[in-house]
XYZ file of C-alpha atoms in Angstrom:
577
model
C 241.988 -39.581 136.655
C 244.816 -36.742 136.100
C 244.528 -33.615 133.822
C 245.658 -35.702 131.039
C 242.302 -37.091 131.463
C 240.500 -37.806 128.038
C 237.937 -35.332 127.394
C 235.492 -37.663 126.934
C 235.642 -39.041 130.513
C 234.108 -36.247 131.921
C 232.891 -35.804 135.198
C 229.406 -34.343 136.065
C 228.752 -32.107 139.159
C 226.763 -35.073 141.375
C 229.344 -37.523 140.219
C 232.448 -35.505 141.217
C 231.032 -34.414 144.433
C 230.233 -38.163 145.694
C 231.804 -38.414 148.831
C 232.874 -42.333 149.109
C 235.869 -43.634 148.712
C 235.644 -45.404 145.631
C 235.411 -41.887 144.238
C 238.126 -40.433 145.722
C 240.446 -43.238 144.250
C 238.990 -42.860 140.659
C 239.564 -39.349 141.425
C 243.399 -39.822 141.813
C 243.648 -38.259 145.431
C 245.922 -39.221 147.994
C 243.096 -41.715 149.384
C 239.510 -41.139 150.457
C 240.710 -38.944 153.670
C 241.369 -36.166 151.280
C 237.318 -37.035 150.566
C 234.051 -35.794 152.892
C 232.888 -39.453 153.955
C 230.421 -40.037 156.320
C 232.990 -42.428 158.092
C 235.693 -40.228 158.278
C 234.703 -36.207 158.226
C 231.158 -36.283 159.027
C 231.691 -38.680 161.931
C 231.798 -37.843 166.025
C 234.782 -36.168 166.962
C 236.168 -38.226 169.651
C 238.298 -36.029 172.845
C 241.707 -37.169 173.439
C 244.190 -35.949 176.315
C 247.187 -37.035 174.053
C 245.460 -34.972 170.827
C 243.600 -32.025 172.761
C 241.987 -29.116 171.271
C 242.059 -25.697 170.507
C 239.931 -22.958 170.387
C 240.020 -20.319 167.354
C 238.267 -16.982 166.995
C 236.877 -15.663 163.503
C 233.904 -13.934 162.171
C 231.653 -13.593 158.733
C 233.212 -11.253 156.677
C 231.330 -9.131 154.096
C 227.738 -11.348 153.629
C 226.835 -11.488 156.567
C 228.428 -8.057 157.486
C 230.745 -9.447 160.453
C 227.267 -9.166 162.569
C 228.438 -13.147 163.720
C 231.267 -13.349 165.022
C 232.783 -17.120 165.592
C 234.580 -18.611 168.771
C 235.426 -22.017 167.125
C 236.084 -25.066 168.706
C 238.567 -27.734 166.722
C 239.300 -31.399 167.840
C 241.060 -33.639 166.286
C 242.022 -31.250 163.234
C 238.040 -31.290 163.013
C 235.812 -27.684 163.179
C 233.320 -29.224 165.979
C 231.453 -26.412 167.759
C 230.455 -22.926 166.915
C 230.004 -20.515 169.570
C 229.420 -16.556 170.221
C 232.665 -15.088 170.197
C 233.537 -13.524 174.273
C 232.965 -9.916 174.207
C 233.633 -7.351 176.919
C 229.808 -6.196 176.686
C 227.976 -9.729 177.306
C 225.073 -8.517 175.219
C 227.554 -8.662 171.657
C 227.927 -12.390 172.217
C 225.043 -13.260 169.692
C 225.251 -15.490 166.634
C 222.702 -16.782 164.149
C 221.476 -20.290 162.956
C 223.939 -19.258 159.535
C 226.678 -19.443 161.853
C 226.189 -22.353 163.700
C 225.443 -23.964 160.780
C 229.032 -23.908 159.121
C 230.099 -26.919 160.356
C 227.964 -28.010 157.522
C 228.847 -25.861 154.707
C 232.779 -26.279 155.931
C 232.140 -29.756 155.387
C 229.802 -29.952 152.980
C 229.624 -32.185 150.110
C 229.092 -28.990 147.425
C 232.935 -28.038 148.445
C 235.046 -27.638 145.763
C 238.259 -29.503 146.243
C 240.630 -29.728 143.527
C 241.116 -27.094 140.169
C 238.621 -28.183 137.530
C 238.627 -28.011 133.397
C 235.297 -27.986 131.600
C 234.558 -30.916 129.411
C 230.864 -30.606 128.305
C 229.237 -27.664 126.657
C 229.602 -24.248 129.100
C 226.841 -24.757 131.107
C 226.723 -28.328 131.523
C 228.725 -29.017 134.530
C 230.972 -31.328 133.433
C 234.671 -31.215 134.515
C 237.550 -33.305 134.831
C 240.234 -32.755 137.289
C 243.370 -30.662 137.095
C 246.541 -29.466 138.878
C 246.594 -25.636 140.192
C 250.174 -25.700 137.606
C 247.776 -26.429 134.648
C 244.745 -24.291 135.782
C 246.916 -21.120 136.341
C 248.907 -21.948 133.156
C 245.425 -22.256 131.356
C 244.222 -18.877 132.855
C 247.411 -17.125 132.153
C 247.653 -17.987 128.378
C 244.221 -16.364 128.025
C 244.899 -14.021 129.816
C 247.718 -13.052 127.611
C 245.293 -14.089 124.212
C 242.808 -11.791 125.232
C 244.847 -9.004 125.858
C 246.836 -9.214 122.864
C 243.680 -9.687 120.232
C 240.744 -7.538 122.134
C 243.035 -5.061 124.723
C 243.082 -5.533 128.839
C 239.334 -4.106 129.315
C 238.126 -7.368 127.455
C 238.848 -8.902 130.703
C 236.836 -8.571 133.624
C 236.702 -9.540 137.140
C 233.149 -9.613 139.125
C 234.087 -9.489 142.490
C 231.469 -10.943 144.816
C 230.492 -9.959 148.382
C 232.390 -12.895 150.111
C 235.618 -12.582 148.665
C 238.628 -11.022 149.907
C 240.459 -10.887 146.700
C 241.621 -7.038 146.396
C 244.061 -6.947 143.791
C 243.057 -8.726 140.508
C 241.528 -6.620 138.639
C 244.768 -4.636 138.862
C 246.831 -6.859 138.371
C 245.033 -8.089 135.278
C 244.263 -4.169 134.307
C 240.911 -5.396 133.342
C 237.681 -4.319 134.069
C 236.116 -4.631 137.590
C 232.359 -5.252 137.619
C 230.410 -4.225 138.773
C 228.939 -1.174 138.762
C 225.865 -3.559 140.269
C 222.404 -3.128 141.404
C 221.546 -6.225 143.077
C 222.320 -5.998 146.738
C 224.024 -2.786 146.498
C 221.088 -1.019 144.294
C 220.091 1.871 147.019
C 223.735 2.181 147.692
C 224.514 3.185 144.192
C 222.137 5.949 145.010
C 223.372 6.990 148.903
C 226.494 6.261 148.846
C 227.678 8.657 146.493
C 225.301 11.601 147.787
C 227.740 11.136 151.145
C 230.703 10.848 149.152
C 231.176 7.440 150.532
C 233.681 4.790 149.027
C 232.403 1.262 148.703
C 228.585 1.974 147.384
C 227.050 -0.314 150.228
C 224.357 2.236 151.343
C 226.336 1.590 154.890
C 224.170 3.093 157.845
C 225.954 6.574 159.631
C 225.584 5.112 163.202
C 225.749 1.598 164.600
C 222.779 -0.197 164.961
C 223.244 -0.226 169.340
C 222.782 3.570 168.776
C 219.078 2.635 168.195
C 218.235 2.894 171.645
C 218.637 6.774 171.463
C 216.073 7.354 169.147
C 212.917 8.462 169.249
C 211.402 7.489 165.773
C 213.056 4.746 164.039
C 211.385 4.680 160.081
C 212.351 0.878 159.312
C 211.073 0.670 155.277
C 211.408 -2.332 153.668
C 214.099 -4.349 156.000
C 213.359 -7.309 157.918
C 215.927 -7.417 160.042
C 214.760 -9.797 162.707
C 214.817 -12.725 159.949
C 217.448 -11.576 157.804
C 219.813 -10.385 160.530
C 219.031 -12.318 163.601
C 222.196 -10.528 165.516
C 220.383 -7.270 165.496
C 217.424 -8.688 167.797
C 218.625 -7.521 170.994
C 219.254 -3.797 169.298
C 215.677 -3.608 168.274
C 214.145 -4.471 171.429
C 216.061 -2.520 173.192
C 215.120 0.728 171.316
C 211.795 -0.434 171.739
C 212.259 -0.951 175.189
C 213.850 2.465 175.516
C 210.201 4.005 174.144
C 211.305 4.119 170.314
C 208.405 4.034 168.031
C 210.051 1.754 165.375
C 207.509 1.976 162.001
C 208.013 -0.769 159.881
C 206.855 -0.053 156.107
C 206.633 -2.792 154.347
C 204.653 -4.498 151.411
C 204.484 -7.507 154.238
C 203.223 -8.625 157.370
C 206.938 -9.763 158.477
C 208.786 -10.774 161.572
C 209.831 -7.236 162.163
C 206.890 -5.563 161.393
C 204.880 -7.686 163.597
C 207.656 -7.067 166.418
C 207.585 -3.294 165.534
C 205.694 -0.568 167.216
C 203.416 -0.187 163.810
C 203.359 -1.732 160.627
C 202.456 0.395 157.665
C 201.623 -1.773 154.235
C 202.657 -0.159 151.314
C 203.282 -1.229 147.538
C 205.905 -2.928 146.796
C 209.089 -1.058 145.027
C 207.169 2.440 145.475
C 210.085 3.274 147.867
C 211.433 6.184 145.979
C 207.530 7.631 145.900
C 207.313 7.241 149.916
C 210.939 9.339 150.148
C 210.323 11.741 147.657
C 206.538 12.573 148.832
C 208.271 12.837 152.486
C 210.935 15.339 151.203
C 208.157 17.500 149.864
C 206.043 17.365 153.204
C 208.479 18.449 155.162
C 209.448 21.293 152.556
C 206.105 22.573 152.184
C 205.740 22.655 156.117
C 209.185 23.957 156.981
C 210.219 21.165 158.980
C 213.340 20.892 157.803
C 216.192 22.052 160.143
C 217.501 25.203 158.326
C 220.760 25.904 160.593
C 221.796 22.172 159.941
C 221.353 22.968 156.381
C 223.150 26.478 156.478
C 225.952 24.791 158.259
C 226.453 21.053 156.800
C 225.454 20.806 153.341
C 225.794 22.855 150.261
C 221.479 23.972 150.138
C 222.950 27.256 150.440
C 225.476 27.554 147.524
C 224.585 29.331 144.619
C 223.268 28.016 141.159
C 223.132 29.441 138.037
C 220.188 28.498 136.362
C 221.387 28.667 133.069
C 223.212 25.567 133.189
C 223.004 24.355 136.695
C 226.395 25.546 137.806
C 227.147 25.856 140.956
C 229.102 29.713 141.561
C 232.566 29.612 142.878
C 235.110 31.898 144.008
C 237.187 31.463 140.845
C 236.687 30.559 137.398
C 236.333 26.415 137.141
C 238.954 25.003 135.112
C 238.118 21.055 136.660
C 234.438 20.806 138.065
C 235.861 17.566 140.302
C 237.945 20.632 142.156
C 237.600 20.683 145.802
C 235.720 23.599 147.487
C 239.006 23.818 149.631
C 240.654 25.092 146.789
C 237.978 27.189 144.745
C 235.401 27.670 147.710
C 231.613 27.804 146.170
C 229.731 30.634 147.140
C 226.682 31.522 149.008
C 224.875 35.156 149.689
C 226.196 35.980 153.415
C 222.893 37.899 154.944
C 224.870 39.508 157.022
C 226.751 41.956 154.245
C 223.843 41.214 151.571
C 226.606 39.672 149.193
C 228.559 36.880 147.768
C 230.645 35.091 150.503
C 233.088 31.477 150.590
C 231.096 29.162 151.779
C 233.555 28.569 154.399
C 234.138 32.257 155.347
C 234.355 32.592 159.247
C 231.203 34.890 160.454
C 228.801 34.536 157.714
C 225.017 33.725 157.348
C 223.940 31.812 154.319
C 220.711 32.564 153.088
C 219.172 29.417 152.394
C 215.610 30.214 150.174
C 217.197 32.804 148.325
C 217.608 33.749 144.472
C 219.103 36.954 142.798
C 220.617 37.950 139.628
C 224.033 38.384 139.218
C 226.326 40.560 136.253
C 222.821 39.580 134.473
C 222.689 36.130 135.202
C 220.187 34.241 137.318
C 221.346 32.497 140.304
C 219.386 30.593 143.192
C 220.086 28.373 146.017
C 220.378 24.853 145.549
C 217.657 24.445 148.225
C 215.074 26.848 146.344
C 215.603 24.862 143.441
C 214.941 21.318 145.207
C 211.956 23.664 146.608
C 210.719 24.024 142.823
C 211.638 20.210 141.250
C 209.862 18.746 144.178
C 206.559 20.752 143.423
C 205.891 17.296 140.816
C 206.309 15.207 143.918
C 203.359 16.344 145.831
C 201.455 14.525 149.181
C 198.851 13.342 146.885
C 200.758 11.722 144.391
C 202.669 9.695 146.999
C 199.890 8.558 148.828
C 198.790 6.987 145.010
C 202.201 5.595 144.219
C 202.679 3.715 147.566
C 199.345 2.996 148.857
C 199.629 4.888 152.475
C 196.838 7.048 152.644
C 197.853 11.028 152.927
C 196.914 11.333 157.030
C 199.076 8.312 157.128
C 201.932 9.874 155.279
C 201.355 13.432 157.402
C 201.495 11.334 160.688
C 205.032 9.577 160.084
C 206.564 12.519 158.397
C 205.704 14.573 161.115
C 207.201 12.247 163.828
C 210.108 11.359 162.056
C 211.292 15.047 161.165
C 210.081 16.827 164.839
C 210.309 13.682 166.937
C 213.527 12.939 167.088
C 216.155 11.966 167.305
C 215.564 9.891 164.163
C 216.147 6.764 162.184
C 215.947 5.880 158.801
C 216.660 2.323 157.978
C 216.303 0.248 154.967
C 217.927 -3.099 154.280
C 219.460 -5.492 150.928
C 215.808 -6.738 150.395
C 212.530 -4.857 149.661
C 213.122 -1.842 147.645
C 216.389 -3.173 146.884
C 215.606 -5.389 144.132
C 213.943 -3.215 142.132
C 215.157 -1.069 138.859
C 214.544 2.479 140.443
C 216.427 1.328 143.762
C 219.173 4.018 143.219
C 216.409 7.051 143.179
C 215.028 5.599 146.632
C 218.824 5.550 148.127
C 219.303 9.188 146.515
C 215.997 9.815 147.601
C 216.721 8.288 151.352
C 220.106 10.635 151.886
C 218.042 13.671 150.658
C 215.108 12.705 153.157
C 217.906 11.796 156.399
C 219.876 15.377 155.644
C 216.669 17.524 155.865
C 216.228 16.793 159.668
C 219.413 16.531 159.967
C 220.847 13.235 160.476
C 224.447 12.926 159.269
C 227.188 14.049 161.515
C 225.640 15.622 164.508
C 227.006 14.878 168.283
C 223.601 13.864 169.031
C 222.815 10.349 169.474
C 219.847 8.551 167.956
C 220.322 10.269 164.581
C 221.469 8.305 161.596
C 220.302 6.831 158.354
C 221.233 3.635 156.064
C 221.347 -0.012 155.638
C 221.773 -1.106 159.376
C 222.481 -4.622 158.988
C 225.981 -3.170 157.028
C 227.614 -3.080 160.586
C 231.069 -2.236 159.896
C 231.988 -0.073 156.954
C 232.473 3.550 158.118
C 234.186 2.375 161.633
C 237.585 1.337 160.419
C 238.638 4.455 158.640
C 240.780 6.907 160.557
C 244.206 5.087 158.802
C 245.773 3.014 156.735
C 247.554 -0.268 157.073
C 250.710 -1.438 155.258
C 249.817 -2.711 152.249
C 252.278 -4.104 149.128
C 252.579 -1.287 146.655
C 251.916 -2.563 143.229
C 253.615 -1.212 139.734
C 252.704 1.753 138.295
C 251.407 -0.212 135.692
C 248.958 -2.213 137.507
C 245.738 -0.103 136.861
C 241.980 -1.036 136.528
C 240.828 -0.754 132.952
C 237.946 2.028 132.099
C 235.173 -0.192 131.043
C 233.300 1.068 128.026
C 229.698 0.859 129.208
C 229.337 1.881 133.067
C 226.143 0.549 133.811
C 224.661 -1.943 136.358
C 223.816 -4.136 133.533
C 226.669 -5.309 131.576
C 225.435 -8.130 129.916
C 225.968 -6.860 125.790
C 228.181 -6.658 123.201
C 228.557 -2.862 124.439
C 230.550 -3.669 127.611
C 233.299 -5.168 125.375
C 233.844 -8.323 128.121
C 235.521 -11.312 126.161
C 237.173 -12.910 129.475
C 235.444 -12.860 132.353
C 237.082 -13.993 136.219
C 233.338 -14.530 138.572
C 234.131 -14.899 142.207
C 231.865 -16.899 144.890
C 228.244 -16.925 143.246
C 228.613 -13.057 141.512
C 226.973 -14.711 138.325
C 223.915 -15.007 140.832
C 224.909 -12.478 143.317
C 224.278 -9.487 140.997
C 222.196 -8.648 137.909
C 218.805 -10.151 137.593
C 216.902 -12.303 135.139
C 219.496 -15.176 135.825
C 218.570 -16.445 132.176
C 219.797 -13.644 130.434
C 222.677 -14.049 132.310
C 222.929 -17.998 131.197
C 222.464 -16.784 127.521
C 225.433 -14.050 127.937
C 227.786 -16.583 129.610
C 227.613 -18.883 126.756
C 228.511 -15.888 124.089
C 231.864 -15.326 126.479
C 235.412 -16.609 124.805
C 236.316 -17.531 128.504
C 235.287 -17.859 132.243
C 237.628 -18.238 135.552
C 235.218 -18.871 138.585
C 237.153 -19.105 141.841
C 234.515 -20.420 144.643
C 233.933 -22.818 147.602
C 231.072 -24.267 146.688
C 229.853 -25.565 143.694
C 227.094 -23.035 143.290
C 225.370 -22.422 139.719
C 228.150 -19.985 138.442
C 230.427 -23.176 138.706
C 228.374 -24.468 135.683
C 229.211 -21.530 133.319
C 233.326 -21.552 134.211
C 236.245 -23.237 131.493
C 238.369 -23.299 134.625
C 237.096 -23.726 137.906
C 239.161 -22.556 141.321
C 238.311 -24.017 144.775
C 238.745 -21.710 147.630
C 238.885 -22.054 151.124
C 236.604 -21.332 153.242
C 236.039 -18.442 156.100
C 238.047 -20.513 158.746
C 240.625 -21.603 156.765
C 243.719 -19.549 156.614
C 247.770 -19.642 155.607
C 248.696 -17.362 158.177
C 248.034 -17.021 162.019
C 245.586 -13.277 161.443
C 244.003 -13.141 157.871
C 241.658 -10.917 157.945
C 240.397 -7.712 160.442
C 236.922 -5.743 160.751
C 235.700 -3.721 163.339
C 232.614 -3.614 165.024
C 230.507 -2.443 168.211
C 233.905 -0.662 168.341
C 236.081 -3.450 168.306
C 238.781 -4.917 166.154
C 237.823 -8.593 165.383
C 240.722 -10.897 164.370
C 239.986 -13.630 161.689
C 242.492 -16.388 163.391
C 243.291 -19.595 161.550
C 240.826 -22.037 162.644
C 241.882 -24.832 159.854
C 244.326 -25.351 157.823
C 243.444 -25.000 154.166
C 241.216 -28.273 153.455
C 242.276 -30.655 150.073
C 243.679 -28.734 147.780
C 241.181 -25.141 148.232
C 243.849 -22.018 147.889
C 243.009 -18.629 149.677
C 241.647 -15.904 148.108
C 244.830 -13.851 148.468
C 246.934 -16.778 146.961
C 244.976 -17.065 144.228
C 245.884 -13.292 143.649
């Protein structure tokens, strides 16, 4: 069967994805090696001194946070072990039952293998083969239809956590999706409160920086499961005479491994954070030179319209305090000073009025809107009893140093997860966390290893036209799924259709509404169902080049090395671009 295929003799998913070679004749490929048989693929790789074997090195990139990372064995042209990658520090060699376990989803017989054309209703699953010539052709035309009849931001592109495509939605000056909640929900909320690119709530300090602490607040993560690599971090903070307190709605692995476990109600995060934040503001255990010296508490407000008081008039409020310093009352000449002035003291529970006008500090108004927010109410909203909440407040801001962790699952899923992340940086910067020389003090998602190592420069990269700009997307929202986001075309990478909103059936219903759908993916996963054109892509350990791919981590620069050639006719994510 070609791409000139009738229609009519489509394929459906379990009948493409036999792996025997009767199939892979009726298929048209180049014989049933190009197939995953159990007598060919799937069988013992036998050691021969004329054929050898080689040894590659990669990691998991992006979901799974490059917390594995791979020392693969190849025989015969055949992935056959997975090992810890060698490490320096013995005690980075670890690797979880995910990574072991690719063998099976390199081979597995879910792999896409060949560019696919929807036959059946969207939805349905059914697709008949075609050539990458007729899929790209296919994609470009609409490309070109949907521009011309809706405009470029009709098109976008949901990028998906395991994907290394970077310049798409650029390139097709489309919309990129998402703005997203799911897995990224408290980042939406910390990330930007740090000024942090990237929105992935990523922790301040490594995870091996655990060992320093004193308190370690672990609220709603499960790390031990979730992110088996971290084991040997955990116990030894706990070793080192951490308290890790695990808050969580259940009796998990980590909580039963943790110093304490503290139920509390599930998705109440933001109530735990917020009653916290007022605890420690109504008992002054905040850490007021920190605050004078490393966040803007001190700068002045007008109250009028929440302003914040500058040196100069404001022509652009997005301009830097470099330029147009704000301004805080120096105690030291009773007036207004630049923040950054050398020799000042910035009163930080301060208000005044000013040519008439009345003016506080931003930390005596977060004083006054988190009155609402008191001990009591938290205690109702999550469930911990008030002692409870005094006791772990009181040992996470004086014990210290401190840890505040949360993780991509608990408090993550729920609507209000960008409050708890908001809520989370807000909590970490009152004792101080971010930035100090001290060790043991840090806040985040600590199973997001690697995003704030690997940023003192930049690598060559190919400039692209001037022309080659993302689209603004009319409605900037986690949930895009309506006839206000103005999507006509939409490009889903690796599972996003799953990977990102919730209430998969309302998803399912939007899909169907769509004039077209690209999904580019290894697997045939349920977005798969909902494409017009399907792309296969390789897989982690399959590469065009000798390097693909670098991360850091544990302060280290991993190398994703070639471990396979590209397997049947899958295409890189870069290619594709």
């Amino acid at each position: 069967m070609s791409g000139t295929s009738s229609p009519n003799s489509g394929l459906t998913r379990r009948s493409f994805l036999k792996a025997t070679g009767a199939a892979a004749g009726a298929l048209g490929l180049a014989g049933a090696a190009n197939m995953i048989a159990t007598d060919t693929w799937l069988a013992p790789a036998q050691a021969h001194a004329e054929a050898g074997e080689r040894v590659g090195y990669t990691f998991h990139y992006r979901h799974c946070q490059c917390n594995c990372h791979l020392k693969c064995t190849v025989r015969d042209g055949r992935l056959v072990l997975i090992e810890p990658n060698d490490w320096p520090d013995k005690r980075n060699e670890t690797i979880c039952l995910k990574g072991i376990s690719e063998i099976q989803h390199t081979y597995s017989e879910e792999r896409l293998q060949v560019p696919l054309k929807r036959v059946g209703e969207r939805g349905s699953g059914e697709f008949v083969e075609i050539t990458w010539d007729e899929a790209l052709d296919a994609i470009a035309e609409k490309v070109k239809e949907t521009q011309e009849k809706y405009g470029a931001q009709a098109i976008a592109i949901q990028t998906a956590v395991d994907s290394l495509t970077t310049f798409l939605p650029k390139l097709l000056k489309g919309q990129e999706k998402p703005h997203r909640g799911i897995d990224i929900g408290m980042g939406n909320g910390f990330s930007p409160a740090l000024a942090e690119a990237g929105q992935q709530g990523a922790s301040s300090n490594e995870v091996s920086d655990w060992k320093n602490a004193k308190t370690i607040l672990n609220v709603g993560c499960n790390m031990l499961e979730t992110c088996m690599v971290t084991a040997r971090y955990f116990f030894e903070a706990k070793e080192a005479g951490a308290e890790i307190i695990t808050i969580d709605p259940n009796f998990c692995t980590t909580a039963e491994k943790s110093s304490r476990w503290i139920p509390m109600i599930a998705g109440t995060d933001p109530a735990l954070y917020l009653g916290m934040i007022s605890l420690i503001l109504d008992k002054g255990w905040y850490n007021a030179p920190y605050l004078k010296a490393y966040t803007s508490m001190p700068f002045m407000v007008k109250r009028s319209d929440g302003s914040l008081l500058r040196k100069d008039p404001v022509d652009d409020i997005k301009q830097a305090g470099s330029e147009n310093p704000f301004l805080v009352w120096d105690e030291n000449a009773s007036g207004l000073s630049p923040y950054d002035a050398d020799g000042i003291s910035p009163a930080l529970d301060f208000e005044t009025t000013i040519d008439g006008e009345a003016y506080a500090t931003v930390f005596k108004l977060l004083k006054e809107t988190q009155k609402q927010y008191s001990l009591s109410w938290a205690a109702e909203m999550t469930g911990i009893d008030e002692d409870v909440l005094v006791e772990i407040t009181d040992k996470y801001a004086n014990c210290g140093p401190s840890i505040l962790s949360f993780g991509f699952g608990g408090g993550e899923k729920f609507y209000n997860a960008d409050v708890a992340g908001h809520a989370a940086v807000l909590l970490a910067t009152l004792v101080g966390s971010f930035g100090t020389d001290i060790p043991g003090w840090g806040a985040g998602a600590y199973v997001n290893a690697y995003q704030k190592i690997f940023g003192a420069g930049k690598l060559a990269s190919w400039p692209l036209p001037s022309e080659c700009k993302v689209a603004s997307a009319p409605k900037a929202s986690v949930d895009y799924r309506d006839e206000e986001s103005g999507i006509r075309f939409m490009w889903v990478q690796n599972g996003a259709f799953q990977q990102i909103a919730g209430n998969q059936n309302r998803t399912n219903e939007w899909a169907k509404g769509l004039d077209f759908v690209v999904v580019q993916d290894i697997w045939h996963t349920p977005s798969v169902d909902w494409a017009d054109i399907v792309l296969p892509v390789c897989s982690h350990f399959e590469v065009d080049e000798e390097i693909g791919f670098l991360r850091a981590l544990r302060g280290h620069v991993l190398l994703q090395q070639k471990v396979l050639d590209p397997l049947f006719e899958s295409k890189t994510d870069f290619w594709i671009d």
